[in-house]
Short mmCIF file of C-alpha atoms in Angstrom, two decimals:
data_model
loop_
_atom_site.label_atom_id
_atom_site.label_comp_id
_atom_site.label_asym_id
_atom_site.label_seq_id
_atom_site.Cartn_x
_atom_site.Cartn_y
_atom_site.Cartn_z
CA UNK A 1 18.18 19.85 16.95
CA UNK A 2 14.67 19.14 15.73
CA UNK A 3 12.92 15.75 15.60
CA UNK A 4 9.64 14.06 14.75
CA UNK A 5 7.87 11.91 17.33
CA UNK A 6 4.84 9.77 16.41
CA UNK A 7 3.00 6.92 18.08
CA UNK A 8 0.53 4.35 16.71
CA UNK A 9 -1.34 1.39 18.17
CA UNK A 10 -1.24 -1.74 16.04
CA UNK A 11 -3.50 -4.79 16.32
CA UNK A 12 -0.55 -7.15 15.93
CA UNK A 13 2.05 -8.80 18.15
CA UNK A 14 5.48 -7.26 18.81
CA UNK A 15 6.94 -10.11 16.72
CA UNK A 16 4.77 -9.22 13.72
CA UNK A 17 5.69 -5.56 14.03
CA UNK A 18 9.39 -6.39 14.34
CA UNK A 19 9.12 -8.46 11.15
CA UNK A 20 7.61 -5.48 9.32
CA UNK A 21 10.51 -3.28 10.44
CA UNK A 22 13.48 -5.62 10.05
CA UNK A 23 12.93 -7.90 7.03
CA UNK A 24 13.19 -7.02 3.36
CA UNK A 25 9.64 -8.12 2.54
CA UNK A 26 8.34 -6.43 5.67
CA UNK A 27 9.87 -3.09 4.69
CA UNK A 28 8.57 -3.47 1.14
CA UNK A 29 5.05 -3.92 2.54
CA UNK A 30 4.91 -0.33 3.80
CA UNK A 31 8.00 1.77 3.00
CA UNK A 32 10.10 1.17 -0.11
CA UNK A 33 9.97 -1.25 -3.09
CA UNK A 34 13.71 -1.96 -2.82
CA UNK A 35 14.87 -3.27 0.56
CA UNK A 36 17.75 -5.29 1.94
CA UNK A 37 18.62 -5.99 5.58
CA UNK A 38 21.89 -7.02 7.17
CA UNK A 39 20.57 -7.73 10.69
CA UNK A 40 22.21 -6.87 13.98
CA UNK A 41 24.31 -4.04 15.35
CA UNK A 42 26.90 -3.08 12.76
CA UNK A 43 24.62 -4.20 9.94
CA UNK A 44 22.41 -1.94 7.89
CA UNK A 45 19.03 -1.40 6.26
CA UNK A 46 19.15 -0.47 2.58
CA UNK A 47 16.06 1.02 0.91
CA UNK A 48 15.42 2.58 -2.49
CA UNK A 49 12.78 3.59 -4.98
CA UNK A 50 14.76 2.97 -8.15
CA UNK A 51 18.14 1.70 -9.44
CA UNK A 52 20.95 3.95 -8.29
CA UNK A 53 18.76 5.59 -5.65
CA UNK A 54 19.43 3.21 -2.77
CA UNK A 55 20.58 4.45 0.62
CA UNK A 56 21.82 2.47 3.61
CA UNK A 57 21.15 3.31 7.24
CA UNK A 58 23.56 1.72 9.74
CA UNK A 59 21.97 -0.28 12.56
CA UNK A 60 23.07 1.04 15.95
CA UNK A 61 20.50 -0.65 18.22
CA UNK A 62 19.03 -4.12 17.59
CA UNK A 63 16.85 -5.35 20.44
CA UNK A 64 14.33 -7.77 18.89
CA UNK A 65 10.69 -6.83 19.45
CA UNK A 66 11.74 -3.84 21.59
CA UNK A 67 14.01 -1.25 20.00
CA UNK A 68 15.53 -0.63 16.58
CA UNK A 69 17.74 2.31 15.66
CA UNK A 70 18.70 2.69 12.02
CA UNK A 71 20.41 5.94 11.09
CA UNK A 72 18.58 8.82 12.73
CA UNK A 73 15.35 6.84 13.29
CA UNK A 74 14.39 4.97 16.45
CA UNK A 75 11.50 2.51 16.65
CA UNK A 76 10.31 1.62 20.15
CA UNK A 77 7.98 -1.40 20.46
CA UNK A 78 5.87 -2.09 23.54
CA UNK A 79 3.25 -4.81 24.04
CA UNK A 80 -0.15 -3.52 25.15
CA UNK A 81 -2.37 -6.54 25.77
CA UNK A 82 -3.96 -7.51 22.47
CA UNK A 83 -2.22 -4.65 20.65
CA UNK A 84 1.28 -3.22 20.30
CA UNK A 85 2.40 0.39 20.65
CA UNK A 86 5.00 1.66 18.21
CA UNK A 87 6.75 4.95 18.93
CA UNK A 88 8.90 6.50 16.23
CA UNK A 89 11.53 9.19 16.82
CA UNK A 90 13.21 10.67 13.74
CA UNK A 91 15.99 13.07 14.80
CA UNK A 92 19.04 14.75 13.30
CA UNK A 93 17.41 17.87 11.84
CA UNK A 94 19.43 20.97 12.53
CA UNK A 95 17.91 24.30 13.45
CA UNK A 96 19.42 25.92 10.35
CA UNK A 97 17.16 26.96 7.48
CA UNK A 98 18.93 24.46 5.20
CA UNK A 99 17.16 21.64 7.07
CA UNK A 100 13.69 23.20 6.73
CA UNK A 101 12.77 21.44 3.48
CA UNK A 102 13.80 17.97 4.70
CA UNK A 103 12.13 18.51 8.07
CA UNK A 104 8.86 19.57 6.44
CA UNK A 105 8.95 16.76 3.87
CA UNK A 106 9.56 14.00 6.42
CA UNK A 107 6.94 15.52 8.72
CA UNK A 108 4.33 15.09 5.99
CA UNK A 109 5.48 11.63 4.95
CA UNK A 110 5.85 9.80 8.29
CA UNK A 111 2.12 9.79 9.20
CA UNK A 112 1.35 8.20 5.82
CA UNK A 113 4.12 5.61 6.13
CA UNK A 114 2.98 4.67 9.65
CA UNK A 115 -0.59 4.25 8.39
CA UNK A 116 0.74 1.87 5.74
CA UNK A 117 2.87 0.07 8.34
CA UNK A 118 -0.12 -0.37 10.65
CA UNK A 119 -2.26 -1.79 7.84
CA UNK A 120 0.38 -4.25 6.64
CA UNK A 121 1.41 -5.40 10.13
CA UNK A 122 -2.22 -6.03 11.06
CA UNK A 123 -2.80 -7.92 7.82
CA UNK A 124 0.47 -9.83 8.11
CA UNK A 125 3.30 -8.69 5.85
CA UNK A 126 3.38 -12.05 4.06
CA UNK A 127 -0.13 -11.37 2.71
CA UNK A 128 0.96 -8.06 1.16
CA UNK A 129 2.14 -7.44 -2.39
CA UNK A 130 3.37 -3.96 -3.25
CA UNK A 131 3.38 -2.28 -6.66
CA UNK A 132 5.26 1.02 -6.88
CA UNK A 133 5.85 3.53 -9.67
CA UNK A 134 8.49 6.25 -9.21
CA UNK A 135 9.21 9.14 -11.58
CA UNK A 136 11.00 12.49 -11.63
CA UNK A 137 8.80 15.09 -13.35
CA UNK A 138 9.72 18.52 -14.72
CA UNK A 139 6.58 20.16 -13.36
CA UNK A 140 5.76 21.62 -9.92
CA UNK A 141 4.26 19.26 -7.33
CA UNK A 142 1.05 21.31 -7.24
CA UNK A 143 0.63 20.79 -10.99
CA UNK A 144 1.11 17.04 -10.51
CA UNK A 145 -1.86 17.00 -8.15
CA UNK A 146 -4.00 18.99 -10.57
CA UNK A 147 -3.25 16.57 -13.39
CA UNK A 148 -3.93 13.49 -11.26
CA UNK A 149 -7.25 14.82 -10.03
CA UNK A 150 -8.25 15.73 -13.58
CA UNK A 151 -7.54 12.18 -14.78
CA UNK A 152 -10.79 10.20 -14.83
CA UNK A 153 -9.07 6.81 -14.57
CA UNK A 154 -7.23 7.93 -11.43
CA UNK A 155 -10.42 9.27 -9.84
CA UNK A 156 -12.36 6.12 -10.74
CA UNK A 157 -9.71 4.05 -8.91
CA UNK A 158 -10.53 5.93 -5.71
CA UNK A 159 -14.22 5.03 -5.68
CA UNK A 160 -15.13 3.08 -2.56
CA UNK A 161 -12.02 4.10 -0.65
CA UNK A 162 -11.63 5.90 2.66
CA UNK A 163 -9.24 8.85 2.81
CA UNK A 164 -6.70 8.34 5.61
CA UNK A 165 -4.44 11.26 4.77
CA UNK A 166 -4.69 14.21 2.42
CA UNK A 167 -2.15 16.99 2.18
CA UNK A 168 -2.47 19.06 -1.02
CA UNK A 169 1.23 19.84 -0.76
CA UNK A 170 2.29 16.30 -1.40
CA UNK A 171 0.79 13.29 0.46
CA UNK A 172 -2.34 11.26 -0.17
CA UNK A 173 -3.46 7.91 1.27
CA UNK A 174 -6.67 5.97 0.56
CA UNK A 175 -7.73 2.75 2.27
CA UNK A 176 -9.89 0.01 0.71
CA UNK A 177 -11.15 -3.35 1.94
CA UNK A 178 -8.38 -5.30 0.20
CA UNK A 179 -5.78 -2.68 -0.74
CA UNK A 180 -4.27 0.70 0.09
CA UNK A 181 -3.06 3.50 -2.17
CA UNK A 182 -0.46 6.13 -1.33
CA UNK A 183 0.71 9.01 -3.49
CA UNK A 184 3.68 11.27 -2.75
CA UNK A 185 4.49 14.31 -4.90
CA UNK A 186 7.48 16.07 -3.38
CA UNK A 187 9.84 18.83 -4.46
CA UNK A 188 13.31 17.42 -5.08
CA UNK A 189 16.12 19.51 -6.54
CA UNK A 190 13.93 21.56 -8.83
CA UNK A 191 11.90 18.54 -9.97
CA UNK A 192 8.93 16.68 -8.52
CA UNK A 193 9.50 13.15 -7.23
CA UNK A 194 6.24 11.26 -7.78
CA UNK A 195 5.73 7.94 -5.99
CA UNK A 196 2.53 5.92 -6.42
CA UNK A 197 2.22 2.73 -4.35
CA UNK A 198 -0.51 0.11 -4.20
CA UNK A 199 -0.44 -2.33 -1.29
CA UNK A 200 -2.53 -5.35 -2.27
CA UNK A 201 -3.88 -7.86 0.24
CA UNK A 202 -5.33 -11.29 -0.50
CA UNK A 203 -8.30 -13.15 1.08
CA UNK A 204 -6.01 -14.55 3.80
CA UNK A 205 -5.60 -11.01 5.10
CA UNK A 206 -9.33 -10.83 5.77
CA UNK A 207 -9.26 -14.13 7.66
CA UNK A 208 -6.42 -12.91 9.89
CA UNK A 209 -8.65 -10.07 11.12
CA UNK A 210 -11.28 -12.49 12.45
CA UNK A 211 -11.20 -15.23 15.04
CA UNK A 212 -13.34 -18.22 15.98
CA UNK A 213 -16.90 -18.24 14.63
CA UNK A 214 -16.31 -14.97 12.78
CA UNK A 215 -13.54 -16.62 10.76
CA UNK A 216 -15.77 -19.62 9.99
CA UNK A 217 -18.57 -17.33 8.79
CA UNK A 218 -16.16 -15.32 6.65
CA UNK A 219 -14.78 -18.46 5.01
CA UNK A 220 -18.33 -19.49 4.20
CA UNK A 221 -19.07 -16.08 2.70
CA UNK A 222 -15.93 -16.25 0.55
CA UNK A 223 -16.87 -19.71 -0.73
CA UNK A 224 -20.43 -18.57 -1.52
CA UNK A 225 -19.12 -15.47 -3.29
CA UNK A 226 -16.75 -17.56 -5.42
CA UNK A 227 -19.57 -19.98 -6.23
CA UNK A 228 -21.84 -17.10 -7.22
CA UNK A 229 -19.16 -15.69 -9.53
CA UNK A 230 -18.77 -19.08 -11.24
CA UNK A 231 -22.55 -19.38 -11.63
CA UNK A 232 -22.86 -15.92 -13.21
CA UNK A 233 -19.96 -16.65 -15.57
CA UNK A 234 -21.64 -19.91 -16.67
CA UNK A 235 -24.94 -18.09 -17.32
CA UNK A 236 -23.17 -15.44 -19.39
CA UNK A 237 -21.41 -18.09 -21.46
CA UNK A 238 -24.71 -19.90 -22.01
CA UNK A 239 -26.46 -16.69 -23.09
CA UNK A 240 -23.68 -15.84 -25.54
CA UNK A 241 -23.95 -19.31 -27.08
CA UNK A 242 -27.74 -19.01 -27.42
CA UNK A 243 -27.37 -15.54 -28.93
CA UNK A 244 -24.91 -16.78 -31.54
CA UNK A 245 -27.21 -19.67 -32.45
CA UNK A 246 -30.20 -17.33 -32.92
CA UNK A 247 -28.09 -14.96 -35.03
CA UNK A 248 -26.87 -17.87 -37.17
CA UNK A 249 -30.41 -19.08 -37.75
CA UNK A 250 -31.70 -15.61 -38.62
CA UNK A 251 -28.90 -15.08 -41.16
CA UNK A 252 -29.20 -18.57 -42.56
CA UNK A 253 -25.58 -19.33 -41.85
CA UNK A 254 -23.55 -21.24 -39.33
CA UNK A 255 -20.70 -18.79 -39.13
CA UNK A 256 -19.43 -19.06 -35.55
CA UNK A 257 -16.55 -16.59 -35.69
CA UNK A 258 -16.79 -14.00 -32.92
CA UNK A 259 -15.89 -10.33 -33.06
CA UNK A 260 -16.32 -9.88 -36.84
CA UNK A 261 -19.03 -7.20 -36.69
CA UNK A 262 -18.47 -5.43 -33.42
CA UNK A 263 -16.21 -4.57 -30.48
CA UNK A 264 -16.70 -4.62 -26.75
CA UNK A 265 -15.53 -1.43 -25.08
CA UNK A 266 -14.53 -1.87 -21.45
#
């Protein structure tokens, strides 16, 4: 039998990591948009990417903040001072050729999922909002990548990000200051299963990553940034009003209707 074994270090407590693994919102913050948990041995974890595509893994081991086994996947949690070590073991893959596709697919996907798990656990799963799009496409997975890369809007969305994972055969993960993007394009029964997920984190996520004086300074920077945005918006409004007044005077009219003679292209 074949298996995958991976290990990551997470700047979070065992309790925070356990929450990411064993609550519906926690699972949604890194794995699947549909999640339901019946806790405890004999219960189950149900995940899915669309209606009618849910699957349930029975819970065989439930040792809070230490060990979870759901289906063929074991999660081992161990405190390590200020961090926590998570070790994942995904087993159950036979040596027969019929398991090759599933073994290869999960081998590509787990490093990306664990990167997403690490990011959300460190941010705090309650600060995370996920937005996922899932589609079956009648084109090869390689063609999906070519079309995405050729799309200017998609490429523009990647500006400023840091590539965490890139596998031209199906997995892509980009990290930003306040969000994370993952893309999976995988062969599935003659079609390509495309999953695009944004994990969005609010300002509170940033504050969780700082302590003491650093947190105080960051709060001050956020307040100054918000104040600056309000000031710029007020100046723009004032300039637009002055511009309309000058235009009205030059045309000898007091027509104040906007948008009659032009459009703003974003």
